[in-house]
Each structure stands twice: as C-alpha cells, then as structure tokens.
Short mmCIF file of C-alpha atoms in Angstrom, two decimals:
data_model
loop_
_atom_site.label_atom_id
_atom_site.label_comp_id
_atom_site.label_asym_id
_atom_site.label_seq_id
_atom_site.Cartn_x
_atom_site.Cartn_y
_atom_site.Cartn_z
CA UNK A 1 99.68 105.51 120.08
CA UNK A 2 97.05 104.00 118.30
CA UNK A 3 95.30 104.29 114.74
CA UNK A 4 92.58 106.82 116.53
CA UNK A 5 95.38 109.57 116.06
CA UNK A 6 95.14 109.80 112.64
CA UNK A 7 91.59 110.26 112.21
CA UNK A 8 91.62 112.98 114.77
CA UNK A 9 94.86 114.81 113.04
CA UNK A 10 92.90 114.75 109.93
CA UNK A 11 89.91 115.69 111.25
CA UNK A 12 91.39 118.74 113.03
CA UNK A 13 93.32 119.54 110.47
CA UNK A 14 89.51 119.91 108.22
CA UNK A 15 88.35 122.54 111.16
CA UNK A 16 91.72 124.35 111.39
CA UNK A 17 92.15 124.74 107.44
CA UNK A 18 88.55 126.40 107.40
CA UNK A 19 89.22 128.52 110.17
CA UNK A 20 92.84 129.65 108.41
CA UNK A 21 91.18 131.65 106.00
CA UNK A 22 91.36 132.01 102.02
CA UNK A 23 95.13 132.76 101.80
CA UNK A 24 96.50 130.35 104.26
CA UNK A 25 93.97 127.64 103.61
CA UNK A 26 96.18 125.36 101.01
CA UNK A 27 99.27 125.68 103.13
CA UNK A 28 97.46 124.62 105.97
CA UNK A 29 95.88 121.82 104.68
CA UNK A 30 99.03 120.42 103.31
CA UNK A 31 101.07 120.94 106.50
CA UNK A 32 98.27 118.16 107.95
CA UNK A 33 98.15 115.96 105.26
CA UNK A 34 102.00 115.84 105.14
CA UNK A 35 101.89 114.95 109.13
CA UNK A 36 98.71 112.52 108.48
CA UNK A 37 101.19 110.90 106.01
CA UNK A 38 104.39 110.73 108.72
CA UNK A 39 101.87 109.65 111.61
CA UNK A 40 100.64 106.67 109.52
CA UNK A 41 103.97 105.72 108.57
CA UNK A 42 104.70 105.51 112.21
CA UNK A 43 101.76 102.93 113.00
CA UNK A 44 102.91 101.26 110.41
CA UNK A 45 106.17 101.25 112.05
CA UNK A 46 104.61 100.23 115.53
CA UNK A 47 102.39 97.74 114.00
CA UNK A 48 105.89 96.10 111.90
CA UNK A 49 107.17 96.17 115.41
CA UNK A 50 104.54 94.14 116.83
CA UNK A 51 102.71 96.75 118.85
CA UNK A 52 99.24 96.70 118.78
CA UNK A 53 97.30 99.74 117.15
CA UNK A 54 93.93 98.79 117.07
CA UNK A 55 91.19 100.59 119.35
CA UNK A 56 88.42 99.62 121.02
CA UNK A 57 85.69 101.42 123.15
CA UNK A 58 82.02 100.92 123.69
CA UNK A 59 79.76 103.54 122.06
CA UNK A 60 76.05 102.66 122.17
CA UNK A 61 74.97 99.59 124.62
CA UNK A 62 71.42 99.34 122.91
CA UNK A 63 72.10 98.41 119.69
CA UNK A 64 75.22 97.22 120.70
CA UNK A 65 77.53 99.59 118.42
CA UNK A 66 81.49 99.99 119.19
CA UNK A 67 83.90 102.14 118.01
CA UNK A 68 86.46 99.83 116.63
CA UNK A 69 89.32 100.58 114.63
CA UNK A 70 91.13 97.45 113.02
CA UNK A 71 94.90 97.90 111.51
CA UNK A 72 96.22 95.29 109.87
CA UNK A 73 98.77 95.10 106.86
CA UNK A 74 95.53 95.23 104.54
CA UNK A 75 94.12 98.41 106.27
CA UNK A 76 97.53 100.13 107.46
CA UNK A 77 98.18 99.93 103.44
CA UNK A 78 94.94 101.45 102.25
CA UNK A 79 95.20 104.35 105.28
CA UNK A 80 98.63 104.56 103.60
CA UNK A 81 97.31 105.42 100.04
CA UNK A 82 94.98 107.60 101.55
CA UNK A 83 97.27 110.21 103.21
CA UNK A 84 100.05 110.02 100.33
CA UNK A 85 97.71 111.03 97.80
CA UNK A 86 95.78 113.33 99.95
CA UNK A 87 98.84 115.64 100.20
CA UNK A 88 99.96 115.33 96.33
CA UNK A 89 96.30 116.35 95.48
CA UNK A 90 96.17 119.10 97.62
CA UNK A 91 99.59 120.11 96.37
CA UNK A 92 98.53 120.26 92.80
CA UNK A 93 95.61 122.99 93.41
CA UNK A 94 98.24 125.52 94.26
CA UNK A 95 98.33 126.75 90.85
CA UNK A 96 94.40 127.12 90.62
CA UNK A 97 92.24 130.15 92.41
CA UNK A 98 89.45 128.67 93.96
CA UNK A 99 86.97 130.82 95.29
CA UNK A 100 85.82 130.08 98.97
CA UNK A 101 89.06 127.84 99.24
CA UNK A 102 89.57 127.52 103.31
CA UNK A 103 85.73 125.45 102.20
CA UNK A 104 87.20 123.44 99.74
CA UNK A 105 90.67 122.39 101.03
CA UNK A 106 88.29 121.84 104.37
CA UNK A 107 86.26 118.92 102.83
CA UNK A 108 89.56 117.34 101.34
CA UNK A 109 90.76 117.07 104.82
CA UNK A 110 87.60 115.73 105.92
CA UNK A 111 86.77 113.61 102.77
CA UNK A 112 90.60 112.04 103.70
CA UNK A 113 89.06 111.51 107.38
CA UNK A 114 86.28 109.75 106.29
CA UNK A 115 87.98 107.57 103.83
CA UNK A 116 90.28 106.57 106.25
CA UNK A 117 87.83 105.75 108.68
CA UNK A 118 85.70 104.10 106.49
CA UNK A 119 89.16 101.70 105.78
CA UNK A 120 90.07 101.31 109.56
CA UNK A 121 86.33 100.95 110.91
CA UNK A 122 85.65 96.98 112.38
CA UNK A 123 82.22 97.93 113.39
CA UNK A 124 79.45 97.73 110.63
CA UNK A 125 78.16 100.58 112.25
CA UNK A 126 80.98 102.50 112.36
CA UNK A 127 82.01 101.69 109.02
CA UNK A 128 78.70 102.50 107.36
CA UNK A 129 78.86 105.98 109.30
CA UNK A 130 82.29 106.76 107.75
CA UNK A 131 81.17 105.23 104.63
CA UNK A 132 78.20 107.66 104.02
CA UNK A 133 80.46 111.09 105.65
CA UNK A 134 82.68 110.58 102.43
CA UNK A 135 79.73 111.43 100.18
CA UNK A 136 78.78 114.26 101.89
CA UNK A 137 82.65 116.57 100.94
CA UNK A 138 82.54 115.28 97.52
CA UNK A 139 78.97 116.27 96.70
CA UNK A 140 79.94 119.37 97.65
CA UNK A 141 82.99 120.12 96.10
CA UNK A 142 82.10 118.71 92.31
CA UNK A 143 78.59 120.65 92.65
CA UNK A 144 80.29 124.08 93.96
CA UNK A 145 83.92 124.21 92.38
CA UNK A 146 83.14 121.91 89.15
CA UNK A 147 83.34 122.25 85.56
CA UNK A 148 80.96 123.40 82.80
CA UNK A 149 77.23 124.25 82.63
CA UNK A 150 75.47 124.61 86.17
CA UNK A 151 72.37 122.61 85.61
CA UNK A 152 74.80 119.69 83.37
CA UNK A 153 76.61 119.69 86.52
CA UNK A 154 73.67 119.85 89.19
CA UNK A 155 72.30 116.72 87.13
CA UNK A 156 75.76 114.66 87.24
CA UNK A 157 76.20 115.31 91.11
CA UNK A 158 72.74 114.35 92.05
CA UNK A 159 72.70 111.28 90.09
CA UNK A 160 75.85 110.40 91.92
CA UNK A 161 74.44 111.32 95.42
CA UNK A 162 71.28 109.49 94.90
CA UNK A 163 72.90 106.12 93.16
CA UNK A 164 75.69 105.87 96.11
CA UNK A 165 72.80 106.81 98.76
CA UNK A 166 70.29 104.21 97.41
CA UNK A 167 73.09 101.08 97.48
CA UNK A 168 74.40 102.38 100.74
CA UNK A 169 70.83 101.68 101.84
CA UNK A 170 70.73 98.12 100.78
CA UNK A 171 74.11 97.83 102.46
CA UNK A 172 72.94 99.09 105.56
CA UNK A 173 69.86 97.13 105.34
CA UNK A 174 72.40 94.03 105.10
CA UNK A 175 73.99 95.15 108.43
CA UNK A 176 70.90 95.08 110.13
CA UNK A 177 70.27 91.45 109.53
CA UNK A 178 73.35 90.80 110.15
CA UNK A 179 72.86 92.18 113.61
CA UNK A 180 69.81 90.32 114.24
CA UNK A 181 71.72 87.34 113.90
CA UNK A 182 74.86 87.55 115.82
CA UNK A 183 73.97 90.32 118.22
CA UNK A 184 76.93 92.35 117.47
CA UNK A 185 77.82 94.74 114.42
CA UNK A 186 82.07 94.19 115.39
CA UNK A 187 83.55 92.52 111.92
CA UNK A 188 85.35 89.42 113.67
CA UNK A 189 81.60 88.60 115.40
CA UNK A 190 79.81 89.21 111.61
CA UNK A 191 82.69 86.81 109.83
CA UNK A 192 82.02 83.69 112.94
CA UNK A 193 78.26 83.58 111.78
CA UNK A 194 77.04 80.19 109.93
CA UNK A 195 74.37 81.62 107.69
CA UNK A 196 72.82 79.39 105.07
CA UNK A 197 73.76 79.62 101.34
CA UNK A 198 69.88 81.42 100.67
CA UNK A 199 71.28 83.97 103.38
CA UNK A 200 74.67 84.68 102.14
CA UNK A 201 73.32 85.14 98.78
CA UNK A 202 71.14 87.78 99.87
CA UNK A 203 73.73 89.42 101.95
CA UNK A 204 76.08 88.84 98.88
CA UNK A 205 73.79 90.80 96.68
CA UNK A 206 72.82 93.63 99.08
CA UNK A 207 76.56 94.44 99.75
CA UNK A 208 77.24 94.33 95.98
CA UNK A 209 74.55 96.97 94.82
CA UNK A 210 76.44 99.26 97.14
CA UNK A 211 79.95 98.43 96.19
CA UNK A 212 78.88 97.93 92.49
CA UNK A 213 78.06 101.51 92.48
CA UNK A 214 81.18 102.72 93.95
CA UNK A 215 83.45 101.04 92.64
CA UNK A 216 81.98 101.12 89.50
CA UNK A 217 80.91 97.97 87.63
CA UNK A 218 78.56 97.24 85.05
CA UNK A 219 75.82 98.15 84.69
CA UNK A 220 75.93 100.71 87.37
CA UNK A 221 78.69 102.48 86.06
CA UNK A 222 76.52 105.12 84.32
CA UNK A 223 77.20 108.35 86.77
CA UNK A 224 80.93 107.94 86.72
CA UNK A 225 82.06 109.53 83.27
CA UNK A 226 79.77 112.39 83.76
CA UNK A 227 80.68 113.32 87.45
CA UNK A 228 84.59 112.51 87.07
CA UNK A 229 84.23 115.47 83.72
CA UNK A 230 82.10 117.57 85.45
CA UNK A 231 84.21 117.27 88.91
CA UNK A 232 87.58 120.16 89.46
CA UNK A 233 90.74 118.01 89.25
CA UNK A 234 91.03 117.71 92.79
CA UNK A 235 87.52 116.03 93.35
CA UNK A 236 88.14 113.74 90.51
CA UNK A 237 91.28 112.76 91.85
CA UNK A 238 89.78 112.12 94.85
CA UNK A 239 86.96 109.71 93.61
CA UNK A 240 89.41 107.90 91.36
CA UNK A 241 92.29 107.50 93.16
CA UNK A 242 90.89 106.98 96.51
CA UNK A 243 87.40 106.85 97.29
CA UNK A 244 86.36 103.79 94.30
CA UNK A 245 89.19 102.12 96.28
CA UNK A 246 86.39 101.90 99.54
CA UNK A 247 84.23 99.67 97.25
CA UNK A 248 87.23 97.64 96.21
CA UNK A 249 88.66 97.79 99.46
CA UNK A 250 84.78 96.41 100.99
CA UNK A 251 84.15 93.87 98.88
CA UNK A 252 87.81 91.44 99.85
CA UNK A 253 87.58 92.69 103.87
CA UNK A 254 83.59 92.79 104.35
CA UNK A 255 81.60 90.95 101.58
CA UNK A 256 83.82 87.60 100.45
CA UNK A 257 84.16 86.55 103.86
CA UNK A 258 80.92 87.37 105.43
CA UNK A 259 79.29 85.75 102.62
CA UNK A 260 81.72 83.80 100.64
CA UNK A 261 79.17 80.71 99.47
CA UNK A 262 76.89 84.12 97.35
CA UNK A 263 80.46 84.12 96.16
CA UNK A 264 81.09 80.83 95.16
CA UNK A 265 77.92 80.28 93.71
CA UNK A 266 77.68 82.76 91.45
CA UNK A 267 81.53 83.47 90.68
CA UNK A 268 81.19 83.08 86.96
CA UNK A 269 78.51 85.55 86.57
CA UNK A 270 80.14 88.44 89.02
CA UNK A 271 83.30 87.85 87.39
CA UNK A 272 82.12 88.28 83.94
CA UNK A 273 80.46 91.56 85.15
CA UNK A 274 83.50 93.15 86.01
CA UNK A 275 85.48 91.49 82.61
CA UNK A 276 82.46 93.23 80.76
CA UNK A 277 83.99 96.71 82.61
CA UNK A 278 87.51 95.93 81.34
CA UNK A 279 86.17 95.62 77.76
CA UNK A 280 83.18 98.68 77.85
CA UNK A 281 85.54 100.77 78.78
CA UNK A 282 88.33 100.09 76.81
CA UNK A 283 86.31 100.29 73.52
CA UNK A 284 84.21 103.98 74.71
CA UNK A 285 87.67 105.01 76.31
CA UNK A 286 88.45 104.34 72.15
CA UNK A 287 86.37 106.97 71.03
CA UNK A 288 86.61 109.76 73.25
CA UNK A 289 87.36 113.37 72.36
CA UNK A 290 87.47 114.77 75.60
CA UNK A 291 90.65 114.49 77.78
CA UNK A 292 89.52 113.82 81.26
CA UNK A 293 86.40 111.26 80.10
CA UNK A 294 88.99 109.30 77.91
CA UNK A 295 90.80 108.97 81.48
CA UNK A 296 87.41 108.00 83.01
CA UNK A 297 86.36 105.55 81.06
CA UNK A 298 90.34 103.96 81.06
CA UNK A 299 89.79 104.10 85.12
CA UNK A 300 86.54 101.94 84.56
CA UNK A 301 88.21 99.18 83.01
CA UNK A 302 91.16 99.07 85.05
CA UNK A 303 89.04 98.98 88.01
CA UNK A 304 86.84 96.42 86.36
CA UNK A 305 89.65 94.33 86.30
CA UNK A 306 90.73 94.71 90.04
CA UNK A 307 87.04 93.74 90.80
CA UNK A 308 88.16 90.35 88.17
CA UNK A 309 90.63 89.38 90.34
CA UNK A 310 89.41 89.79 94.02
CA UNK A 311 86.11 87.58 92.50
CA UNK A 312 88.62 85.05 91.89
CA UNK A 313 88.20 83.74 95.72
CA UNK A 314 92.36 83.33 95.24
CA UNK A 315 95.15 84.65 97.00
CA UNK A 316 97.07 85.50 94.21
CA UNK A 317 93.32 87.55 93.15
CA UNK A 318 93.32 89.25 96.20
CA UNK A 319 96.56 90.14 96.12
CA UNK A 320 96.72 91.67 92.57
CA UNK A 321 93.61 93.53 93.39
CA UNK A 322 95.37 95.31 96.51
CA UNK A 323 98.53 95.98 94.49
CA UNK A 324 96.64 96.88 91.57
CA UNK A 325 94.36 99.27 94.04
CA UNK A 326 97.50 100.68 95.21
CA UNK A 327 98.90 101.03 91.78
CA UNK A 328 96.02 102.51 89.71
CA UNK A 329 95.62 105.36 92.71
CA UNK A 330 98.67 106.83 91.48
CA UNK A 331 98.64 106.22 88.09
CA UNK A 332 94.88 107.46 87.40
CA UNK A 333 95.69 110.83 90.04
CA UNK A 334 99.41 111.72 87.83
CA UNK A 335 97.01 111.41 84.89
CA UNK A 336 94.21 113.74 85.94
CA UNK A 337 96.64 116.05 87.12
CA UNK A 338 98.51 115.76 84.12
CA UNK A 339 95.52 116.59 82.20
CA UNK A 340 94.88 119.35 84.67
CA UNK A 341 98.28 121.27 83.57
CA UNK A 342 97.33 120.83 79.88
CA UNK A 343 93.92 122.54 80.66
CA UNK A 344 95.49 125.23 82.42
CA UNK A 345 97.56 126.68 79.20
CA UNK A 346 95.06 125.70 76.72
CA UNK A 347 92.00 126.17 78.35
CA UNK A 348 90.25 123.33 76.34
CA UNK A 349 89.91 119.48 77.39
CA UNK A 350 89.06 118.30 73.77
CA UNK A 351 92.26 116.51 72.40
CA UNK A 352 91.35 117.79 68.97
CA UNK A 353 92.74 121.22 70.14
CA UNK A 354 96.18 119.96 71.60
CA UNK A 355 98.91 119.20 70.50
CA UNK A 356 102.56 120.41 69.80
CA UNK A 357 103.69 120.68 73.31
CA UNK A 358 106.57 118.14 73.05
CA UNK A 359 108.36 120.92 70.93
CA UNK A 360 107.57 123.41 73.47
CA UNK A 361 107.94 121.45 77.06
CA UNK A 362 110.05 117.87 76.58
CA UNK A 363 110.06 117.89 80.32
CA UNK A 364 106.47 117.54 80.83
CA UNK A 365 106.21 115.48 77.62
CA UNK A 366 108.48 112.81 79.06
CA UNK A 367 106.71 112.72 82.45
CA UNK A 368 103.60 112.32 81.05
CA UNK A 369 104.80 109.53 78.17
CA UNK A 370 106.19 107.78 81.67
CA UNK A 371 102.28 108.18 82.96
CA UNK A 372 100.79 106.28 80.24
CA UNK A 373 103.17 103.62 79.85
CA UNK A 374 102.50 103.12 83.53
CA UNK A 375 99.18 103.09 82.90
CA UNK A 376 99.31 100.30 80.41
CA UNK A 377 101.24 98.29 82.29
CA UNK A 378 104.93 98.43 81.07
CA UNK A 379 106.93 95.50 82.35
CA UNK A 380 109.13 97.49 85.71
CA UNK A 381 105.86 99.74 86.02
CA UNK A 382 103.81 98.78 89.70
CA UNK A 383 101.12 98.29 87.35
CA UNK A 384 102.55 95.41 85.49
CA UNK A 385 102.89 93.59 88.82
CA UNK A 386 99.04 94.38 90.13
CA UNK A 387 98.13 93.47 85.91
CA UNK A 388 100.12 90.38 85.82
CA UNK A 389 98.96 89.01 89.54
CA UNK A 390 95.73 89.34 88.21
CA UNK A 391 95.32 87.63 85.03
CA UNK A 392 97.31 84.97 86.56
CA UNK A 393 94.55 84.60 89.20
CA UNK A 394 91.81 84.47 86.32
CA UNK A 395 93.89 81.66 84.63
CA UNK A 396 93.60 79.55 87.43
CA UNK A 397 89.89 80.27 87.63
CA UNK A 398 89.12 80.26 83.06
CA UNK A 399 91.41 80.59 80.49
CA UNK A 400 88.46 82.58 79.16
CA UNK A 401 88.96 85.19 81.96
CA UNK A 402 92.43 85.59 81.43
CA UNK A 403 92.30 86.13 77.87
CA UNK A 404 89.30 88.56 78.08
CA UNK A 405 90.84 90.07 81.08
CA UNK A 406 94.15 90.56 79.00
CA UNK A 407 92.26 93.01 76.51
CA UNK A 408 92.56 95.83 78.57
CA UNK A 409 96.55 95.74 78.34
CA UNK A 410 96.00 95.96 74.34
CA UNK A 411 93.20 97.98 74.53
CA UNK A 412 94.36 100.12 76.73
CA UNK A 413 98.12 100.54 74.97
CA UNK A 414 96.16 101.61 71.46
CA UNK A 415 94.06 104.26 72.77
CA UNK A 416 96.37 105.49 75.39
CA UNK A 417 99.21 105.89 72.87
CA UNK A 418 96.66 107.36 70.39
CA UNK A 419 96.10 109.86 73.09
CA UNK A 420 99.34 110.75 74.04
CA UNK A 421 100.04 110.92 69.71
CA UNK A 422 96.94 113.50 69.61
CA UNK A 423 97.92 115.23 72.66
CA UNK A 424 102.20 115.48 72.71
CA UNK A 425 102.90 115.74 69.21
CA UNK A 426 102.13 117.36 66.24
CA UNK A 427 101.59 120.82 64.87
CA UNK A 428 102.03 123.40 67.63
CA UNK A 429 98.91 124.34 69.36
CA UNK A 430 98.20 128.31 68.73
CA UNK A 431 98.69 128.84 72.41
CA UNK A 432 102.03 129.06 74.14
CA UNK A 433 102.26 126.16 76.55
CA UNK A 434 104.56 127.62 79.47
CA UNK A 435 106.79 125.08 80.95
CA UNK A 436 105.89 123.22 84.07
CA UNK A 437 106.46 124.87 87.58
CA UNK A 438 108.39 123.21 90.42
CA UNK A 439 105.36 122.27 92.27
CA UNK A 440 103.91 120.55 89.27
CA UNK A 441 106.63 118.77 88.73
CA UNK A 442 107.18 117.97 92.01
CA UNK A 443 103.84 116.02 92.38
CA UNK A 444 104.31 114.26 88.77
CA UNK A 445 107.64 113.26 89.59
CA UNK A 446 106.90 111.89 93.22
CA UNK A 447 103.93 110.21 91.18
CA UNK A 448 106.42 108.52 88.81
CA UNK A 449 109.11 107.81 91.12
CA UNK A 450 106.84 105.15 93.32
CA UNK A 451 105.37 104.00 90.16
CA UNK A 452 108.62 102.77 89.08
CA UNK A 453 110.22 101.82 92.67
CA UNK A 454 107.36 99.68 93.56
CA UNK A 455 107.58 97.81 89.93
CA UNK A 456 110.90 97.01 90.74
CA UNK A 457 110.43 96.19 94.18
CA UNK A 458 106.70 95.40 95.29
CA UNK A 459 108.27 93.14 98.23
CA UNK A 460 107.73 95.90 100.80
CA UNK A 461 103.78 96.06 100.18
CA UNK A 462 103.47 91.86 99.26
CA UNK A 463 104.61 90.91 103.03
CA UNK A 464 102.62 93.34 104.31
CA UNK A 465 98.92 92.64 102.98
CA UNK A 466 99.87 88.73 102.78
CA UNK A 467 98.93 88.12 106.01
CA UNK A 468 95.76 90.00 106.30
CA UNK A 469 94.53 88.50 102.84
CA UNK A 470 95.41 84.48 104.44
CA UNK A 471 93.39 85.28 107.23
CA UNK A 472 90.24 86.48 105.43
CA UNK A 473 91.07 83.62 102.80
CA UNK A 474 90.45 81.16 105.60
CA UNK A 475 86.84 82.56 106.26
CA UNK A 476 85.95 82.51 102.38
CA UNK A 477 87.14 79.21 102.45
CA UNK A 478 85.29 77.87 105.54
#
C-alpha cells in the first residue's frame, strides 16, 4: 500500500460520480470521499508504523521526469486536510439543487485529486502537472454553478484563470532552469543544488509570483474577493479551505529550501508583504456589507499572516503556518457554509437584511457564535495555537512584526463580532428562518468539534509535521 492509492480512489471516484447520474451523483461522491478520508488515515497509520509509502517509477527518460510521490508528516497532514474537508463540503450541497450535478460533484472529486497530488508530488514536473489540473474543476464550477450576473461572473473567473495561469508560468519557467542545472526535476536532487545568491533570488521571485497569486498576498490579491462572492459555496470552500493551502503549502516544502539565501536576503520586505495582507484585509473586511466578501477579505488576512510566519525562516514559523493552514481550513469552510444556510432562508447575502435568527434558531446561533470565536482566535480554539505560534515566530524575527502581526486578532474580533451582532441578533428578519437540518448540523458540528479538540490537544499534528519541517529547516539553513 502506498500513497498512489489515494489518488487513484479519488480519481475513480470523479469518473464513477459522473457516470452515476443526477440523482445518485452526491451520494456517490461522498461514499469516495469518506473512503479517500479512511484510506489516508491508514497511510498515515503505515507511515506512524514506519512503513514506507512513498512511490517511485520512471515516466519520461528524455527530460528525465518521474512520477514521485513523497509522504512525510508534512504531506500525509496536508493529504489529510484535503480528504476531511472534501467530504464535509460535499456533504453540505445536499440541501442545494444543482443542475447538471453528476458534473459538478465530478470536478470536486477530481479538484480533491489534483490537490492531493499537487501536495504528494516530489517531481517538479509532476507537481506542476497536478498544480495546473486543480485550476481546470474550479474554473468550471464558479463559471457554470456560480452566483449573480453572468458576464460579473465570466469577468471574476477569467481574471482568476488568467492571474493563476500567468504565475504558474513563471513557476514553471523556474523548473526549467532548475533542470538545466541538476539534470533532474525529483525535489531531493533540486534542494542538493549550490546555486549562487543572484540565482536563488531569481528562482525566489519566479516561485513567489505563482504562490503570491494563490495564496493570495499583496498586491496580487485583487481576483480573490470577487471570485470567492461570485463562486457557489462549495467552490468557495474549496479555494479557501484547501486549494490557497497549495501556495502555502509550496512556498515552506519547494521555495525556502530550494532557494533559501532569495529568502534571507530579502526577508524583511516579503514579510512585510504578507503583514500588509493581515492589515488590508482586516480594515476592507471592516466595511463590508456583503456576507460571504466580509468572510473573504477575513480569509486574506489570516492567510497573510500564515505567509508572516513561514517567511520567518523559523521552526516555530513553519510550524504555526502548518497548524494555522490546518486550522483556518476549517474555520474559513464552517463559515462559508454557515453563511450558505443563512442564504438559503433569506435568500439575500447583504447583512443589512439579517438578523433576528437567534430568537428563531439558538441552535444554529450558538454554532455559528462558536465559528467566529474560532475564527478570532479564542484561547482553547486550534486557531489560538496556529495564531500564537506565529506571532511568537515574528517576535523572534521584529518586535515590529509581532505587534503588526497581532492586529488581525483585534481587528479581526471587532468586525467579526460586529458581524455576528448584525447577523444573530436583532429585530426578526421578515422571513421565517427554519431550523437547521441534521445534515447541516452534522457538518457544523464535526467542524466545531476538531476546532476545539485540536486547541486543546494540537500534540497529535506537532509530532507529526516536526520532523518534516527540521529536515527542510536544515536546507534553508545550509
């Protein structure tokens, strides 16, 4: 058994779901994203064991390409937020009619096989291949299933496409040279090389434009707001609570130690990019009137922050990055989905025409008051821990950063709050807002349970990227 098994359930499980039909297509595509989820929790098993799940096989002799598959604690916990959340998002489209839906749930299956790939992949190559397949589902399903005006949404999707396409380009255009130097695209050959400090800074900066984009930081953040609005729930969940986490994910296992002296030298400058994330976004997040943007903009300075600390060249940066990765996937998908369920007995996203459903549904209230003080980083919260880790690594590098860092915990509490004020409480909204179904509350309350059981106990996930983050720690410091 070996880390190859899960791509190929997922990716079956994408063929079978479209050939299922309409009807059968979300049950289908749940029953493989809930054995996705038990097969990687058996590597991870095997691996804890000491068995060795990697793959290797020769692909294409001339260039010398390989398909390689690396799992270590670092990847084995990223494939593991991948297939948990794949099955909670498909889960919370059962209450929505999507038209052409064996299509749909078919490129969340294969968006989750790409994803994963792109997170297992130890072949440039290879990786770049997965990278670009997980553009290819999510064009599709915010241009065909989205939200709003056609042509508002046509715009948003494009302007996505072509911003990831054009830094993939530069990224691949990275790999290249990178092949011309060591002969071999295979990630353990690229980190070995001895390039000068010119080189790694232009290495540095190719892999950032691409990441940059992704993830996103300023100032190529621009498409995000738009395309996570204009996106259905399940495709924003998607981008936010998994596929920004490739860019995150890229930048501590492909660009610090590849090119850790672009790193070194210019620290300050690609720290203070991602700081200037954690305060833009706090202060539009401030004056937002629609629901789902509001949670857009709060993703973009959380994940500005997660940028912060794996910039900080630290271990306790890299490891507040991961946890906060891990962390913010959950938080920012219970909160979309949360937002979801309002929209689907109100019909509106603008929080000017909530309100009043605390009198009407304290269970949901409560569940969603739990979201947000998750989401700013309540002490026993798994955010806290990622939150905390982090600012502690930008002490050690500026007081500066830590402080400016620490905004987006006050920041974040006063609009978030405000929010919940606008949206929970107050006069009665005109329409009846029908209590939460079992499957509803079944993903918010899986949501919140690991939220709070990995606040109070973060040990499991700690020992298990450790390792993986020393090792590439020893190349950024070579």
């Amino acid at each position: 058994m070996d880390s190859t098994h899960v791509l190929i359930l997922l990716l079956v499980g994408a063929l079978v779901t479209y050939v299922s039909g309409d009807k059968l297509a979300s049950k289908v595509a749940l029953l493989f994203s809930l054995a996705s989820f038990g097969l990687s929790i058996y590597l991870l098993t095997l691996f804890q064991s000491g068995q060795n799940i990697d793959f290797f096989s020769g692909w294409i002799s001339n260039p010398n390409i390989s398909f390689s598959l690396k799992a270590d604690g670092l990847s084995l916990t990223m494939l593991l937020l991948t297939t948990a959340l794949t099955p909670l998002i498909i889960l919370s489209g059962f209450e929505n009619s999507f038209k052409n839906a064996k299509a749909l749930y078919g490129l969340v299956l294969f968006m989750s096989f790409a994803m994963a790939g792109t997170f297992l992949a130890a072949d440039g190559l290879l990786y770049y291949i997965f990278w670009e397949l997980a553009l290819i589902p999510i064009y599709f399903i915010a241009l065909l299933w989205g939200n709003g005006d056609v042509e508002d949404r046509k715009k948003a999707v494009v302007k996505f496409f072509i911003y990831t396409l054009g830094g993939s380009l530069f990224m691949l255009t990275g790999f290249i040279y990178l092949y011309w130097q060591a002969g071999s695209f295979l990630l353990e050959d690229l980190y070995q090389l001895r390039l000068s400090c010119a080189q790694q800074f232009w290495i540095f900066l190719a892999f950032f434009l691409a990441y940059a984009i992704k993830i996103p930081i300023i100032p190529f953040h621009t498409w995000q707001a738009k395309v996570y609005q204009k996106a259905p729930t399940i495709g924003t969940m998607l981008l936010s609570g998994i596929m920004l986490k490739m860019g995150l994910y890229s930048v501590i296992r492909w660009q610090l130690p590849i090119a850790p002296l672009g790193a070194k030298s210019y620290q300050f400058l690609f720290i203070g990019l991602s700081i200037a994330g954690v305060i833009y976004g706090s202060i539009v997040a401030l004056r937002q009137k629609d629901l789902k943007k509001l949670l857009a903009y709060s993703s973009l300075a959380h994940v500005g922050l997660i940028a912060a600390g794996a910039y900080t060249l630290t271990l306790d940066g890299l490891r507040g990055a991961v946890l906060q990765m891990i962390s913010h996937g959950f938080v920012v998908v219970g909160l979309f989905f949360a937002a979801e369920i309002i929209h689907r007995r109100y019909e509106t996203r603008q929080i000017a025409d909530m309100g009043g459903i605390r009198s009407q549904s304290p269970k949901f209230t409560s569940m969603f008051l739990l979201l947000v003080l998750a989401s700013v980083a309540l002490p026993s919260t798994f955010n806290f821990v990622g939150e905390f880790t982090v600012l502690y690594s930008l002490f050690q590098v500026n007081l500066g950063f830590a402080i400016l860092g620490g905004t987006t915990i006050i920041l974040g509490a006063y609009y978030m709050l405000k929010m919940f004020q606008q949206v929970m409480l107050g006069e009665t909204n005109t329409k009846t807002f029908h209590d939460i179904t079992f499957n509803e509350a079944l993903v918010l309350a899986i949501i919140i349970g690991v939220l709070f059981f990995f606040g109070l106990y973060s040990k499991p996930i700690t020992d298990l990227i450790t390792p993986s983050l020393k090792n590439i720690l020893v190349h950024i410091n070579r």
